[in-house]
PDB file of C-alpha atoms in Angstrom:
ATOM      1  CA  ALA A 163      41.007  28.461 -31.150  1.00  0.00           C
ATOM      2  CA  ALA A 164      39.321  25.902 -28.971  1.00  0.00           C
ATOM      3  CA  ALA A 165      38.836  26.280 -25.266  1.00  0.00           C
ATOM      4  CA  GLU A 166      38.625  24.246 -22.126  1.00  0.00           C
ATOM      5  CA  PHE A 167      37.489  25.388 -18.742  1.00  0.00           C
ATOM      6  CA  SER A 168      39.187  24.737 -15.441  1.00  0.00           C
ATOM      7  CA  LEU A 169      37.355  24.957 -12.136  1.00  0.00           C
ATOM      8  CA  GLY A 170      39.361  25.691  -9.025  1.00  0.00           C
ATOM      9  CA  GLN A 171      38.306  26.767  -5.550  1.00  0.00           C
ATOM     10  CA  ASN A 172      37.385  30.275  -6.701  1.00  0.00           C
ATOM     11  CA  ASP A 173      38.301  30.026 -10.331  1.00  0.00           C
ATOM     12  CA  LEU A 174      36.362  29.862 -13.592  1.00  0.00           C
ATOM     13  CA  ARG A 175      38.280  30.750 -16.711  1.00  0.00           C
ATOM     14  CA  TRP A 176      38.615  29.872 -20.376  1.00  0.00           C
ATOM     15  CA  GLU A 177      41.982  28.827 -21.749  1.00  0.00           C
ATOM     16  CA  LYS A 178      42.525  28.994 -25.499  1.00  0.00           C
ATOM     17  CA  LEU A 179      43.814  25.811 -27.077  1.00  0.00           C
ATOM     18  CA  PRO A 180      44.211  24.703 -30.689  1.00  0.00           C
ATOM     19  CA  PHE A 181      41.190  22.678 -31.822  1.00  0.00           C
ATOM     20  CA  GLY A 182      42.351  19.078 -31.706  1.00  0.00           C
ATOM     21  CA  GLY A 183      39.238  17.260 -32.867  1.00  0.00           C
ATOM     22  CA  GLY A 184      36.806  15.173 -30.875  1.00  0.00           C
ATOM     23  CA  ARG A 185      39.150  12.376 -29.844  1.00  0.00           C
ATOM     24  CA  ARG A 186      41.822  14.633 -28.384  1.00  0.00           C
ATOM     25  CA  ASP A 187      39.554  17.326 -26.958  1.00  0.00           C
ATOM     26  CA  GLY A 188      37.189  14.785 -25.390  1.00  0.00           C
ATOM     27  CA  ARG A 189      40.012  13.027 -23.588  1.00  0.00           C
ATOM     28  CA  ALA A 190      41.559  16.319 -22.472  1.00  0.00           C
ATOM     29  CA  PHE A 191      38.225  17.517 -21.079  1.00  0.00           C
ATOM     30  CA  VAL A 192      37.705  14.324 -19.081  1.00  0.00           C
ATOM     31  CA  GLN A 193      41.242  14.436 -17.682  1.00  0.00           C
ATOM     32  CA  ARG A 194      40.793  18.013 -16.465  1.00  0.00           C
ATOM     33  CA  ALA A 195      37.178  17.869 -15.272  1.00  0.00           C
ATOM     34  CA  GLN A 196      37.000  14.370 -13.793  1.00  0.00           C
ATOM     35  CA  GLN A 197      38.593  15.515 -10.545  1.00  0.00           C
ATOM     36  CA  TYR A 198      35.533  17.706  -9.952  1.00  0.00           C
ATOM     37  CA  VAL A 199      32.869  15.411 -11.447  1.00  0.00           C
ATOM     38  CA  PRO A 200      34.084  11.792 -11.171  1.00  0.00           C
ATOM     39  CA  GLU A 201      31.246  10.468 -13.372  1.00  0.00           C
ATOM     40  CA  LEU A 202      32.641  12.226 -16.437  1.00  0.00           C
ATOM     41  CA  SER A 203      33.965   9.620 -18.845  1.00  0.00           C
ATOM     42  CA  LEU A 204      34.003   8.760 -22.534  1.00  0.00           C
ATOM     43  CA  ASP A 205      32.424   5.470 -21.443  1.00  0.00           C
ATOM     44  CA  HIS A 206      29.322   7.465 -20.507  1.00  0.00           C
ATOM     45  CA  VAL A 207      28.911   9.093 -23.911  1.00  0.00           C
ATOM     46  CA  HIS A 208      26.793   6.918 -26.190  1.00  0.00           C
ATOM     47  CA  LEU A 209      27.034   7.487 -29.933  1.00  0.00           C
ATOM     48  CA  LEU A 210      24.760   6.270 -32.706  1.00  0.00           C
ATOM     49  CA  PRO A 211      26.457   4.981 -35.875  1.00  0.00           C
ATOM     50  CA  ALA A 212      25.379   6.978 -38.919  1.00  0.00           C
ATOM     51  CA  GLY A 213      24.329   3.766 -40.664  1.00  0.00           C
ATOM     52  CA  ALA A 214      22.090   2.807 -37.753  1.00  0.00           C
ATOM     53  CA  LEU A 215      20.419   6.214 -37.891  1.00  0.00           C
ATOM     54  CA  ARG A 216      19.556   5.640 -41.543  1.00  0.00           C
ATOM     55  CA  GLN A 217      18.143   2.200 -40.816  1.00  0.00           C
ATOM     56  CA  LEU A 218      15.863   3.544 -38.086  1.00  0.00           C
ATOM     57  CA  GLY A 219      13.974   5.749 -40.551  1.00  0.00           C
ATOM     58  CA  ARG A 220      13.197   8.321 -37.850  1.00  0.00           C
ATOM     59  CA  LEU A 221      14.516   9.840 -34.648  1.00  0.00           C
ATOM     60  CA  ALA A 222      14.020   7.022 -32.159  1.00  0.00           C
ATOM     61  CA  LYS A 223      14.334   7.274 -28.394  1.00  0.00           C
ATOM     62  CA  PHE A 224      17.258   5.894 -26.418  1.00  0.00           C
ATOM     63  CA  GLU A 225      15.441   2.776 -25.310  1.00  0.00           C
ATOM     64  CA  LEU A 226      14.930   1.725 -28.948  1.00  0.00           C
ATOM     65  CA  CYS A 227      18.475   2.658 -30.006  1.00  0.00           C
ATOM     66  CA  LYS A 228      20.268   1.084 -27.058  1.00  0.00           C
ATOM     67  CA  LYS A 229      21.537  -2.011 -28.883  1.00  0.00           C
ATOM     68  CA  ALA A 230      23.044   0.095 -31.666  1.00  0.00           C
ATOM     69  CA  LEU A 231      24.738   2.673 -29.426  1.00  0.00           C
ATOM     70  CA  ARG A 232      28.509   2.591 -28.887  1.00  0.00           C
ATOM     71  CA  SER A 233      30.565   4.274 -26.187  1.00  0.00           C
ATOM     72  CA  ALA A 234      32.803   7.117 -27.323  1.00  0.00           C
ATOM     73  CA  ARG A 235      35.816   5.332 -25.864  1.00  0.00           C
ATOM     74  CA  LYS A 236      35.246   2.329 -28.138  1.00  0.00           C
ATOM     75  CA  VAL A 237      34.391   4.509 -31.129  1.00  0.00           C
ATOM     76  CA  PHE A 238      37.638   6.465 -30.783  1.00  0.00           C
ATOM     77  CA  ARG A 239      39.695   3.296 -31.139  1.00  0.00           C
ATOM     78  CA  ASP A 240      39.099   3.861 -34.835  1.00  0.00           C
ATOM     79  CA  ARG A 241      41.224   6.840 -35.875  1.00  0.00           C
ATOM     80  CA  ALA A 242      38.857   7.522 -38.774  1.00  0.00           C
ATOM     81  CA  ALA A 243      35.856   8.030 -36.471  1.00  0.00           C
ATOM     82  CA  ARG A 244      34.204  11.443 -36.706  1.00  0.00           C
ATOM     83  CA  VAL A 245      31.332  12.565 -34.480  1.00  0.00           C
ATOM     84  CA  LEU A 246      28.483  14.933 -35.340  1.00  0.00           C
ATOM     85  CA  PHE A 247      26.755  16.617 -32.373  1.00  0.00           C
ATOM     86  CA  VAL A 248      23.201  17.620 -33.288  1.00  0.00           C
ATOM     87  CA  SER A 249      21.857  20.518 -31.240  1.00  0.00           C
ATOM     88  CA  HIS A 250      18.147  20.878 -31.888  1.00  0.00           C
ATOM     89  CA  ARG A 251      14.976  22.275 -30.409  1.00  0.00           C
ATOM     90  CA  TRP A 252      12.225  19.700 -30.060  1.00  0.00           C
ATOM     91  CA  GLN A 253       9.045  20.214 -32.056  1.00  0.00           C
ATOM     92  CA  GLY A 254       6.957  19.769 -28.915  1.00  0.00           C
ATOM     93  CA  GLU A 255       6.983  18.358 -25.410  1.00  0.00           C
ATOM     94  CA  GLY A 256       7.650  14.633 -25.670  1.00  0.00           C
ATOM     95  CA  ARG A 257       7.653  14.952 -29.485  1.00  0.00           C
ATOM     96  CA  PRO A 258      11.111  15.886 -30.751  1.00  0.00           C
ATOM     97  CA  ASP A 259      10.343  15.294 -34.421  1.00  0.00           C
ATOM     98  CA  GLU A 260       6.684  14.516 -35.010  1.00  0.00           C
ATOM     99  CA  HIS A 261       6.823  14.973 -38.799  1.00  0.00           C
ATOM    100  CA  ASN A 262      10.306  13.511 -39.408  1.00  0.00           C
ATOM    101  CA  LEU A 263      11.535  16.899 -40.618  1.00  0.00           C
ATOM    102  CA  GLN A 264      14.540  17.064 -38.312  1.00  0.00           C
ATOM    103  CA  TYR A 265      15.478  13.470 -39.090  1.00  0.00           C
ATOM    104  CA  ASP A 266      15.391  14.236 -42.819  1.00  0.00           C
ATOM    105  CA  THR A 267      17.484  17.357 -42.165  1.00  0.00           C
ATOM    106  CA  ILE A 268      20.240  15.353 -40.473  1.00  0.00           C
ATOM    107  CA  LEU A 269      20.360  12.843 -43.326  1.00  0.00           C
ATOM    108  CA  ARG A 270      20.399  15.645 -45.878  1.00  0.00           C
ATOM    109  CA  PHE A 271      23.353  17.227 -44.095  1.00  0.00           C
ATOM    110  CA  LEU A 272      25.253  13.923 -44.020  1.00  0.00           C
ATOM    111  CA  ASP A 273      24.572  13.387 -47.732  1.00  0.00           C
ATOM    112  CA  SER A 274      25.599  16.938 -48.641  1.00  0.00           C
ATOM    113  CA  ARG A 275      28.893  16.801 -46.723  1.00  0.00           C
ATOM    114  CA  PRO A 276      30.525  13.403 -47.291  1.00  0.00           C
ATOM    115  CA  ASP A 277      33.862  15.218 -47.043  1.00  0.00           C
ATOM    116  CA  LEU A 278      33.342  15.579 -43.281  1.00  0.00           C
ATOM    117  CA  GLY A 279      33.564  11.809 -42.878  1.00  0.00           C
ATOM    118  CA  ILE A 280      30.897  11.624 -40.161  1.00  0.00           C
ATOM    119  CA  THR A 281      30.682   8.099 -38.743  1.00  0.00           C
ATOM    120  CA  HIS A 282      28.665   8.628 -35.543  1.00  0.00           C
ATOM    121  CA  ILE A 283      25.954  10.947 -34.248  1.00  0.00           C
ATOM    122  CA  TRP A 284      25.155  12.349 -30.820  1.00  0.00           C
ATOM    123  CA  ILE A 285      21.593  13.589 -30.437  1.00  0.00           C
ATOM    124  CA  ASP A 286      19.814  13.796 -27.098  1.00  0.00           C
ATOM    125  CA  TYR A 287      16.660  11.792 -27.893  1.00  0.00           C
ATOM    126  CA  ALA A 288      18.593   8.759 -29.139  1.00  0.00           C
ATOM    127  CA  CYS A 289      21.657   8.997 -26.895  1.00  0.00           C
ATOM    128  CA  LEU A 290      20.133   9.875 -23.509  1.00  0.00           C
ATOM    129  CA  PRO A 291      17.557   7.821 -21.549  1.00  0.00           C
ATOM    130  CA  GLN A 292      14.133   9.423 -21.608  1.00  0.00           C
ATOM    131  CA  ARG A 293      13.322   7.945 -18.204  1.00  0.00           C
ATOM    132  CA  HIS A 294      14.749   9.462 -15.034  1.00  0.00           C
ATOM    133  CA  THR A 295      17.078   6.875 -13.511  1.00  0.00           C
ATOM    134  CA  SER A 296      20.438   7.036 -11.743  1.00  0.00           C
ATOM    135  CA  ALA A 297      22.142   5.622 -14.851  1.00  0.00           C
ATOM    136  CA  GLY A 298      20.378   8.223 -16.961  1.00  0.00           C
ATOM    137  CA  ALA A 299      21.561  10.993 -14.655  1.00  0.00           C
ATOM    138  CA  THR A 300      25.167   9.902 -15.228  1.00  0.00           C
ATOM    139  CA  LEU A 301      24.703  10.059 -19.000  1.00  0.00           C
ATOM    140  CA  ARG A 302      23.085  13.494 -18.754  1.00  0.00           C
ATOM    141  CA  ARG A 303      26.057  14.777 -16.758  1.00  0.00           C
ATOM    142  CA  ASN A 304      28.193  13.696 -19.695  1.00  0.00           C
ATOM    143  CA  VAL A 305      26.471  15.923 -22.236  1.00  0.00           C
ATOM    144  CA  ALA A 306      29.462  18.209 -21.651  1.00  0.00           C
ATOM    145  CA  THR A 307      31.779  15.311 -22.473  1.00  0.00           C
ATOM    146  CA  ALA A 308      29.849  14.705 -25.695  1.00  0.00           C
ATOM    147  CA  LEU A 309      30.216  18.386 -26.568  1.00  0.00           C
ATOM    148  CA  PHE A 310      33.987  18.152 -26.248  1.00  0.00           C
ATOM    149  CA  ALA A 311      34.142  14.791 -28.030  1.00  0.00           C
ATOM    150  CA  ALA A 312      32.353  16.030 -31.171  1.00  0.00           C
ATOM    151  CA  ASP A 313      34.167  16.997 -34.363  1.00  0.00           C
ATOM    152  CA  VAL A 314      31.304  18.864 -36.045  1.00  0.00           C
ATOM    153  CA  PHE A 315      28.154  20.593 -34.757  1.00  0.00           C
ATOM    154  CA  LEU A 316      24.831  20.903 -36.537  1.00  0.00           C
ATOM    155  CA  VAL A 317      22.192  23.340 -35.279  1.00  0.00           C
ATOM    156  CA  VAL A 318      18.637  22.328 -36.228  1.00  0.00           C
ATOM    157  CA  PRO A 319      15.994  24.861 -35.096  1.00  0.00           C
ATOM    158  CA  ARG A 320      12.359  23.905 -34.699  1.00  0.00           C
ATOM    159  CA  PHE A 321      10.126  24.022 -37.775  1.00  0.00           C
ATOM    160  CA  GLU A 322       7.202  26.454 -37.607  1.00  0.00           C
ATOM    161  CA  ASP A 323       4.019  26.829 -39.694  1.00  0.00           C
ATOM    162  CA  ILE A 324       4.528  23.354 -41.130  1.00  0.00           C
ATOM    163  CA  ALA A 325       1.112  23.170 -42.818  1.00  0.00           C
ATOM    164  CA  THR A 326       1.181  26.586 -44.501  1.00  0.00           C
ATOM    165  CA  ALA A 327       4.631  28.182 -44.773  1.00  0.00           C
ATOM    166  CA  PRO A 328       7.249  25.917 -43.182  1.00  0.00           C
ATOM    167  CA  HIS A 329      10.410  27.591 -41.953  1.00  0.00           C
ATOM    168  CA  THR A 330      12.997  27.171 -39.216  1.00  0.00           C
ATOM    169  CA  ASP A 331      12.867  29.349 -36.110  1.00  0.00           C
ATOM    170  CA  LEU A 332      16.441  30.347 -35.248  1.00  0.00           C
ATOM    171  CA  ALA A 333      15.264  32.922 -32.693  1.00  0.00           C
ATOM    172  CA  GLY A 334      13.262  30.261 -30.862  1.00  0.00           C
ATOM    173  CA  TYR A 335      16.285  27.972 -30.816  1.00  0.00           C
ATOM    174  CA  CYS A 336      18.451  30.708 -29.307  1.00  0.00           C
ATOM    175  CA  ALA A 337      15.874  31.340 -26.571  1.00  0.00           C
ATOM    176  CA  ARG A 338      16.436  27.891 -25.051  1.00  0.00           C
ATOM    177  CA  ALA A 339      19.045  27.629 -22.291  1.00  0.00           C
ATOM    178  CA  TRP A 340      20.215  24.138 -23.295  1.00  0.00           C
ATOM    179  CA  CYS A 341      20.642  25.230 -26.904  1.00  0.00           C
ATOM    180  CA  GLN A 342      22.592  28.305 -25.832  1.00  0.00           C
ATOM    181  CA  ALA A 343      24.901  26.223 -23.637  1.00  0.00           C
ATOM    182  CA  GLU A 344      25.621  23.732 -26.424  1.00  0.00           C
ATOM    183  CA  LEU A 345      26.298  26.514 -28.893  1.00  0.00           C
ATOM    184  CA  VAL A 346      28.614  28.383 -26.517  1.00  0.00           C
ATOM    185  CA  VAL A 347      30.783  25.308 -25.946  1.00  0.00           C
ATOM    186  CA  ALA A 348      30.899  24.478 -29.653  1.00  0.00           C
ATOM    187  CA  ARG A 349      31.962  28.012 -30.534  1.00  0.00           C
ATOM    188  CA  ALA A 350      34.461  28.238 -27.687  1.00  0.00           C
ATOM    189  CA  ARG A 351      36.146  25.041 -28.851  1.00  0.00           C
ATOM    190  CA  GLY A 352      36.494  26.391 -32.364  1.00  0.00           C
ATOM    191  CA  ALA A 353      34.783  23.340 -33.843  1.00  0.00           C
ATOM    192  CA  PRO A 354      32.941  23.680 -37.176  1.00  0.00           C
ATOM    193  CA  VAL A 355      29.338  24.770 -36.561  1.00  0.00           C
ATOM    194  CA  TYR A 356      26.666  24.565 -39.255  1.00  0.00           C
ATOM    195  CA  LEU A 357      23.289  26.291 -38.962  1.00  0.00           C
ATOM    196  CA  PHE A 358      20.353  24.719 -40.770  1.00  0.00           C
ATOM    197  CA  CYS A 359      17.999  27.271 -42.328  1.00  0.00           C
ATOM    198  CA  PHE A 360      14.831  26.514 -44.267  1.00  0.00           C
ATOM    199  CA  HIS A 361      12.566  29.123 -45.831  1.00  0.00           C
ATOM    200  CA  ALA A 362      10.489  29.300 -49.006  1.00  0.00           C
ATOM    201  CA  HIS A 363      11.495  25.680 -49.729  1.00  0.00           C
ATOM    202  CA  VAL A 364      15.169  26.651 -49.840  1.00  0.00           C
ATOM    203  CA  VAL A 365      17.575  24.528 -47.770  1.00  0.00           C
ATOM    204  CA  ASP A 366      20.712  26.182 -46.440  1.00  0.00           C
ATOM    205  CA  PHE A 367      23.417  24.621 -44.266  1.00  0.00           C
ATOM    206  CA  ARG A 368      25.324  27.728 -43.292  1.00  0.00           C
ATOM    207  CA  ARG A 369      28.814  27.488 -41.796  1.00  0.00           C
ATOM    208  CA  TRP A 370      29.129  29.834 -38.847  1.00  0.00           C
ATOM    209  CA  ALA A 371      32.265  31.771 -39.697  1.00  0.00           C
ATOM    210  CA  PRO A 372      34.730  32.432 -36.849  1.00  0.00           C
ATOM    211  CA  GLY A 373      34.486  35.919 -35.392  1.00  0.00           C
ATOM    212  CA  ARG A 374      30.797  36.421 -36.147  1.00  0.00           C
ATOM    213  CA  GLY A 375      28.350  36.744 -33.295  1.00  0.00           C
ATOM    214  CA  LEU A 376      24.989  35.003 -33.317  1.00  0.00           C
ATOM    215  CA  ALA A 377      23.140  38.309 -33.709  1.00  0.00           C
ATOM    216  CA  GLU A 378      25.045  39.016 -36.919  1.00  0.00           C
ATOM    217  CA  VAL A 379      24.322  35.538 -38.245  1.00  0.00           C
ATOM    218  CA  ALA A 380      20.618  35.947 -37.423  1.00  0.00           C
ATOM    219  CA  ARG A 381      20.522  39.300 -39.254  1.00  0.00           C
ATOM    220  CA  ARG A 382      22.144  37.785 -42.331  1.00  0.00           C
ATOM    221  CA  VAL A 383      19.695  34.884 -42.318  1.00  0.00           C
ATOM    222  CA  ALA A 384      16.725  37.258 -41.955  1.00  0.00           C
ATOM    223  CA  ARG A 385      18.024  39.403 -44.815  1.00  0.00           C
ATOM    224  CA  ASP A 386      18.407  36.386 -47.074  1.00  0.00           C
ATOM    225  CA  TYR A 387      14.920  35.193 -46.174  1.00  0.00           C
ATOM    226  CA  ARG A 388      13.446  38.572 -47.120  1.00  0.00           C
ATOM    227  CA  GLU A 389      15.175  38.358 -50.490  1.00  0.00           C
ATOM    228  CA  LEU A 390      13.725  34.886 -51.057  1.00  0.00           C
ATOM    229  CA  ALA A 391      10.177  35.883 -50.103  1.00  0.00           C
TER     230      ALA A 391
END
């Protein structure tokens, strides 16, 4: 089941809805929430075509991607459009992907799952201005809109011990408030969520099965890592 939230005078609740995909859920979210936050709009969600991401050769900031970005409203005119929301923890302050590891992870996921039909990507570094401006503030308010407009979610934790024993840090990802918020919305909507795990040179894109809590997933990942070690 998917979910949407409605905010009244003294009201905050989750209503279960069938998952309708990014196009339908994104529009439904805007229709319900726009009365409280007028800036919410599919026009204020910028998406990067998957082909443009490949051509860039790295995770590039918004200012360098701007010409390639497309609004979600225009993207959804194509009924075949499918959006991947990438939720990731930056490698360091001001350095989201210093060694290109997260970029390579996203491409590897796209190549391993052609059946998902992903045409566009939302990732904060490329789709949100890195300078604080009024226009940028409007786009940041629409992160929630992007969350509801996505068809598939990919969780990419930060890489640790890159020089000696590289592995992904799922616990560190879960400790970040933004990451938690993105994950909660994705799970509440019932959208497919994939967790990227890397340990002992083994790559694993693990589908988060419905009904399993994050603690259980983390325990399973840790158990599998111990078996690989």
